[in-house]
Coordinates of C-alpha atoms and ligand atoms in Angstrom, one line a residue:
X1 CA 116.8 85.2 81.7
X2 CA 118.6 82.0 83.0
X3 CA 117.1 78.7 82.5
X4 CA 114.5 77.1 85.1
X5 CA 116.3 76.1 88.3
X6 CA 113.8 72.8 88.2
X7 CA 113.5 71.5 84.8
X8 CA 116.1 73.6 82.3
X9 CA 113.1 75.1 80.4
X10 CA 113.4 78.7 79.7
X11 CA 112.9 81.0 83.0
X12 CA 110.2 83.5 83.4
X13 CA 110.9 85.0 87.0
X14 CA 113.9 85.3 88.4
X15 CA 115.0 85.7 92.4
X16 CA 118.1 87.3 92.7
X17 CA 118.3 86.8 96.4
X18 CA 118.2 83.0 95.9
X19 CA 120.0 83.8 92.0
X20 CA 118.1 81.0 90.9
X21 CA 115.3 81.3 88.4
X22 CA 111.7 79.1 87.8
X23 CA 109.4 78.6 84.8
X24 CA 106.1 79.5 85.5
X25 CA 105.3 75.6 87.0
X26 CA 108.0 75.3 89.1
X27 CA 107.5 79.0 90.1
X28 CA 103.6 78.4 91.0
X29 CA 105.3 75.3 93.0
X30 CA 108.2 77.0 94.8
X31 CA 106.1 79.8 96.4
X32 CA 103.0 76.4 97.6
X33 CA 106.3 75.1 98.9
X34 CA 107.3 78.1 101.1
X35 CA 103.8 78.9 102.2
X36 CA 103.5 74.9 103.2
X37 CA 106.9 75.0 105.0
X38 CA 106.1 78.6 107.1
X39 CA 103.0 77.3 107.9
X40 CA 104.8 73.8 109.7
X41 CA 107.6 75.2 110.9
X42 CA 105.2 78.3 113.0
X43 CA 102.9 75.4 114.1
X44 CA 100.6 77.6 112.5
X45 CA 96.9 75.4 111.8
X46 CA 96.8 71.6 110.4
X47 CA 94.0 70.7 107.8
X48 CA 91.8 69.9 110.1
X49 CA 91.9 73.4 111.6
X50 CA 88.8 75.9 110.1
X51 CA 91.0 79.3 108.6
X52 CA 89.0 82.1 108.2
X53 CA 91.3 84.4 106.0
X54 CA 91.5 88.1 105.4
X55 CA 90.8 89.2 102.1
X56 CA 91.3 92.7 100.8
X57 CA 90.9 92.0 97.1
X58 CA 94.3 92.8 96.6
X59 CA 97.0 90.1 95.5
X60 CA 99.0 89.4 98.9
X61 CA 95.4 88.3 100.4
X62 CA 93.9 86.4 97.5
X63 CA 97.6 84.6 96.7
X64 CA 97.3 83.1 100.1
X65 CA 93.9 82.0 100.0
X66 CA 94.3 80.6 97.2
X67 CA 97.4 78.9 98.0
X68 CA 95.5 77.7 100.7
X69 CA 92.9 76.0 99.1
X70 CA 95.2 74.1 96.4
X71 CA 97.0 73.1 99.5
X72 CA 94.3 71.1 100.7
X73 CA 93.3 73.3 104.1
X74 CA 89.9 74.4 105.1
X75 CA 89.9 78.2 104.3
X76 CA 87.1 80.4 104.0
X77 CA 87.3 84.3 103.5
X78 CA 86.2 87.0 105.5
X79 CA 85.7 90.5 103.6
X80 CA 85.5 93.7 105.5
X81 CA 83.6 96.4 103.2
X82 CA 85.0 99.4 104.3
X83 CA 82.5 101.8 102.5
X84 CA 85.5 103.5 100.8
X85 CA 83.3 104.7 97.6
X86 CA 84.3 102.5 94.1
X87 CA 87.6 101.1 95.7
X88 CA 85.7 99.3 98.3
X89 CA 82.7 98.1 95.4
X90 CA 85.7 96.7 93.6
X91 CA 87.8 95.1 95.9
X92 CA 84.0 93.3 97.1
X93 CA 83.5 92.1 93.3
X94 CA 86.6 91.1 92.6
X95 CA 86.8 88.8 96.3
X96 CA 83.1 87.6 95.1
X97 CA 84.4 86.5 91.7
X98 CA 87.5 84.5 93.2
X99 CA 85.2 82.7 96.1
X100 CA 82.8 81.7 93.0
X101 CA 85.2 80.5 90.7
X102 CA 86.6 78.3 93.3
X103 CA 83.2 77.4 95.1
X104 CA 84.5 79.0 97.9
X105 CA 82.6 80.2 101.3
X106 CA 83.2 84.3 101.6
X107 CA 81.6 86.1 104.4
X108 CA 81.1 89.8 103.7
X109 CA 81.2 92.3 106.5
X110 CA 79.6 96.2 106.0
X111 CA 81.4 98.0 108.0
X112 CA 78.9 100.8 107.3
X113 CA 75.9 98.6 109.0
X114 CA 78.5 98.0 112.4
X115 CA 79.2 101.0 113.1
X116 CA 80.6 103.4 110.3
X117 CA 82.0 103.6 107.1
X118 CA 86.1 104.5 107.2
X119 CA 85.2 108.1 105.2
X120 CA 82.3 108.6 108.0
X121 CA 84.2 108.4 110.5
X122 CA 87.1 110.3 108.7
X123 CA 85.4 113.3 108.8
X124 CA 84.7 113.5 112.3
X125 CA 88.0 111.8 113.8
X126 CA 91.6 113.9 113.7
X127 CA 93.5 110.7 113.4
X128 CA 95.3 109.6 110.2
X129 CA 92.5 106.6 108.7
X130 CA 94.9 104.4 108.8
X131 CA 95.3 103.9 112.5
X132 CA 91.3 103.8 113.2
X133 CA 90.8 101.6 110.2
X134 CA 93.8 98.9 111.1
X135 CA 91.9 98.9 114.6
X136 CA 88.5 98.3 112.9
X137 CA 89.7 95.2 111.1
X138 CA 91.4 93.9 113.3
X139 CA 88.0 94.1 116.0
X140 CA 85.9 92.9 113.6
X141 CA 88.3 90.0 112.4
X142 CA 88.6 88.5 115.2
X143 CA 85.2 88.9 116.7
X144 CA 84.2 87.1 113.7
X145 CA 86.0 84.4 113.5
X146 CA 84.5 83.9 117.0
X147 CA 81.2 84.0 116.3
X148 CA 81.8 81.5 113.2
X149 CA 83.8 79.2 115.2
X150 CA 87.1 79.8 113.2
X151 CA 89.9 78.9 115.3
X152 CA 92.6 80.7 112.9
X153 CA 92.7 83.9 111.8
X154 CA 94.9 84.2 109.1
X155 CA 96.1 87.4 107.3
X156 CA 98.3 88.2 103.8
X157 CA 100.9 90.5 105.4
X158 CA 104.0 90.0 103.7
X159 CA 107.8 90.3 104.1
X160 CA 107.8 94.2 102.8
X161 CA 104.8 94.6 105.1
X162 CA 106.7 93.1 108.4
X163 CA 109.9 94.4 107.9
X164 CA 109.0 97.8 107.5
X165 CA 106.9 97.4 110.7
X166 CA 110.1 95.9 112.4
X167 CA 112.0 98.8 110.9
X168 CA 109.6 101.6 112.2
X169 CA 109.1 99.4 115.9
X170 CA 113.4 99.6 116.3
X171 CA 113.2 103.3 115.2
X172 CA 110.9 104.1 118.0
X173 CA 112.3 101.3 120.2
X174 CA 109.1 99.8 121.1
X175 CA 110.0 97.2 123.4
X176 CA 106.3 95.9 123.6
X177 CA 105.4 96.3 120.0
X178 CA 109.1 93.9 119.4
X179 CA 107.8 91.7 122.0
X180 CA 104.6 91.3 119.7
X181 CA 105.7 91.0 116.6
X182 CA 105.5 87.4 115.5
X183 CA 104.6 85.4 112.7
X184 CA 102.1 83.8 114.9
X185 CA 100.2 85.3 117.8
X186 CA 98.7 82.6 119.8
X187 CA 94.7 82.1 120.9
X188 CA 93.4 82.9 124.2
X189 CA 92.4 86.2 126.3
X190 CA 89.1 86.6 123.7
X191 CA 91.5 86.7 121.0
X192 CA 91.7 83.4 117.9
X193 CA 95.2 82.3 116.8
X194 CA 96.4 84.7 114.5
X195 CA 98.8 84.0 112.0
X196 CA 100.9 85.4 108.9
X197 CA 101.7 82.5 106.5
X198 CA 103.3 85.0 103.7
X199 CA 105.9 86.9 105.9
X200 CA 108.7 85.2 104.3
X201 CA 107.6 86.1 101.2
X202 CA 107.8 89.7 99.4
X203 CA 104.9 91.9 97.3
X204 CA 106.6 90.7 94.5
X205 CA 106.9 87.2 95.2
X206 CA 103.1 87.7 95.8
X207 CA 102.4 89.6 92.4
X208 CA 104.4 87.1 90.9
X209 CA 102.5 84.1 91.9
X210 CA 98.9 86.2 91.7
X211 CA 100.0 87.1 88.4
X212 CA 101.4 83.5 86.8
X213 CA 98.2 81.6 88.6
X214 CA 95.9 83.7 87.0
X215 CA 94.2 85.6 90.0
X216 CA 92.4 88.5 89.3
X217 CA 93.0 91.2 92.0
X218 CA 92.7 94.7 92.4
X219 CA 95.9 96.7 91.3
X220 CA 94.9 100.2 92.8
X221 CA 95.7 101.3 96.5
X222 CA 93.5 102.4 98.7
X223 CA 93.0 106.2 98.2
X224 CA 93.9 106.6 102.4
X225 CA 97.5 104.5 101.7
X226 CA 99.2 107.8 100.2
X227 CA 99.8 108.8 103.5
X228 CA 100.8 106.3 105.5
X229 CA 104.3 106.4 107.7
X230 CA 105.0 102.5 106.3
X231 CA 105.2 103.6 102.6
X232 CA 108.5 105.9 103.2
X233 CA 110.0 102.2 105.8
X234 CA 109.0 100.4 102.6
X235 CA 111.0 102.5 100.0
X236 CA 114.0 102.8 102.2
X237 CA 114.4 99.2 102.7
X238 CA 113.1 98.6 99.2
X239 CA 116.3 100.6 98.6
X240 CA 119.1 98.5 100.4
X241 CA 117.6 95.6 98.6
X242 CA 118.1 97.0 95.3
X243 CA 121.6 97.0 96.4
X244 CA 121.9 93.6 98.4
X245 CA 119.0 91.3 97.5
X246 CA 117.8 89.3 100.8
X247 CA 118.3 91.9 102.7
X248 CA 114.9 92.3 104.2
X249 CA 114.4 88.7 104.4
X250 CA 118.0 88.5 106.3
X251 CA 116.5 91.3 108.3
X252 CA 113.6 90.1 109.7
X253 CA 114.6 86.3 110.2
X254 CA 117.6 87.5 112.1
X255 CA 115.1 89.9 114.0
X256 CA 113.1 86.5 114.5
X257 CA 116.2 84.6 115.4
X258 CA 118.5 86.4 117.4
X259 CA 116.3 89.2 119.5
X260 CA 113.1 88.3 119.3
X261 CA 113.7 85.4 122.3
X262 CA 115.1 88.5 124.5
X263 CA 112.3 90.1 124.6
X264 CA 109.5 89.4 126.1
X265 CA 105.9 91.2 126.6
X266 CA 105.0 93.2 129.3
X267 CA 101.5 90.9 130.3
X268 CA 99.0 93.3 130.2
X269 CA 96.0 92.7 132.2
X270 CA 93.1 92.1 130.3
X271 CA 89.0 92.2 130.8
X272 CA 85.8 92.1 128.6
X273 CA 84.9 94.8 128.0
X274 CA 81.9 96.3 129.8
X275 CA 79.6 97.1 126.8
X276 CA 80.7 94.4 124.2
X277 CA 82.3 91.9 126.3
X278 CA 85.3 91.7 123.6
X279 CA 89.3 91.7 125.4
X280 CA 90.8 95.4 126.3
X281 CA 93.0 96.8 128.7
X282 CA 90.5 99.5 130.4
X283 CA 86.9 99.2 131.5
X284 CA 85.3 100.0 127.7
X285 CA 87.3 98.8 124.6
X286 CA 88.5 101.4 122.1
X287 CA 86.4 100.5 119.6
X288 CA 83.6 101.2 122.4
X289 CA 84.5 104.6 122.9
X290 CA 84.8 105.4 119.1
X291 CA 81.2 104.5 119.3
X292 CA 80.1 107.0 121.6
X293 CA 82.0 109.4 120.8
X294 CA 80.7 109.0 116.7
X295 CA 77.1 108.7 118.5
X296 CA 77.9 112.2 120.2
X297 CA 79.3 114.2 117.4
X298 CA 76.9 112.8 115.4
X299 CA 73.9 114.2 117.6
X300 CA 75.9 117.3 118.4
X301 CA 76.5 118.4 114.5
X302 CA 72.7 117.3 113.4
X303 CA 70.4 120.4 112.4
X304 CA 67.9 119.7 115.0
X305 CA 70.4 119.9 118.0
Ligands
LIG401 FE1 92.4 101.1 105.8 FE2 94.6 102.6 105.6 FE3 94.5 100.2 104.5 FE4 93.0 102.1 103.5 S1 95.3 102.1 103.5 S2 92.4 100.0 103.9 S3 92.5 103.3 105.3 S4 94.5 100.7 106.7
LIG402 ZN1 110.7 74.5 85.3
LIG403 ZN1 83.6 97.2 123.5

């Protein structure tokens, strides 16, 4: 291991896309650095501005809000308990520990007692969990963070994360997906800011900081993440970095850079909707509809019907 890039001391991480390596310090203060310098150069929030951030339980979500509150910004954490048996109880405890530790404020969401837990409505939906559950969160988030008065939403996707989304959106050529994808989606329409302060930095990066600050977090997946399209877009890249480090980080800046101005989002009309009063394109919001339609089968597959 080379010598610290900072102070000469012996390294302990080393990033080979950068080919310079840190001592756990000046590791912990490189990564604050980045997070500090994505979040001014996206005009994400200011510390005056309330955060309400994501948390999973795992280490891309705690590293940031944790990074957060060393940084000196008003953060509190927002936990979504998706009823998924002993990984959900876990990922709860370990969120709870963190907020206590830190005498931090964490709001805890049942998902169960809103509408259904993910393995309910598993069993009587056809679609993959993933694509119900991402649309779940991201309701709930954001209604939240309304009803709170947060004016930021912020979440711990990282650079893996982002650039296998960009990689899957250019496969498919998804012009209005492109459009959207940004570090920072501004406020307005019923939606809060939302904003990704780690998408410049990798799982690793994450694991590496959650691991040398001492964070406790929750190593196992999700049982649902086996079989979701991202992980093969993750390996593949994961791959060409292997062989060229920076690649991904190369690939989505340039992405950021040099097509992202081209593009631009078709403006989609939107309205409250008509039973909830939160933003959607039709006259009753997805999540609306998954409503009734767990309400129906519900009633339909009960003994007494
Ligand atoms: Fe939800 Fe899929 Fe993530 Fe599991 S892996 S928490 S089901 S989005
Ligand atoms: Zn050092
Ligand atoms: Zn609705």
């Amino acid at each position: 291991m080379k010598k610290c890039y900072k102070c000469g001391l012996k390294g302990v991480v080393y990033l080979p896309q950068y080919r310079i390596a840190f001592c756990k310090e000046h590791y912990l203060e490189w990564y604050s650095r980045r997070v500090e310098e994505t979040i001014k150069e996206f005009h994400m929030f200011t510390r005056e501005s309330r955060v309400l951030v994501a948390v999973s339980g795992g280490k891309d979500s705690l590293s940031l809000w944790d990074v957060l509150y060393r940084l000196g910004y008003k953060a509190d954490g927002l936990y979504i308990d998706l009823g998924i048996g002993e990984y959900s109880e876990r990922s709860r405890i370990v969120c709870e520990r963190f907020a206590q530790t830190r005498g931090l404020e964490l709001h805890v969401l049942s998902l169960g007692e809103a509408i259904a837990t993910i393995p309910e409505i598993k069993r009587l939906e056809k679609r993959p969990p993933c694509s119900f559950c991402g649309q779940l969160k991201r309701y709930y988030m954001n209604r939240f963070a309304k009803e709170k008065g947060y004016s930021i939403l912020a979440t711990g996707h990282n650079l893996d994360d982002e650039s296998a989304t960009l990689f899957s959106n250019l496969l498919a050529w998804n012009m209005d997906y492109l459009a959207r994808q940004f570090p920072l989606l501004p406020e307005g329409k019923g939606f809060v800011r939302r904003v990704k302060p780690l998408f410049k930095l990798s799982e690793k990066e994450n694991a590496l900081y959650a691991f040398l600050g001492g964070i406790e977090y929750v190593e196992e997946e999700c049982p649902f993440a086996e079989g979701a399209s991202s992980i093969g877009y993750k390996k593949v890249l994961s791959q060409l970095e292997e062989e060229s480090p920076g690649t991904k980080l190369r690939f989505y800046m340039d992405f950021l850079r040099r097509l992202h101005p081209l593009l631009k989002a078709q403006e989609v009309e939107l309205r409250h909707c008509s039973i909830c009063g939160e933003p959607t394109t039709g006259e009753v919001c997805s999540l609306c509809r998954l409503r009734e339609r767990l309400s129906s089968k519900t009633l339909s597959s009960s003994p007494s019907s």
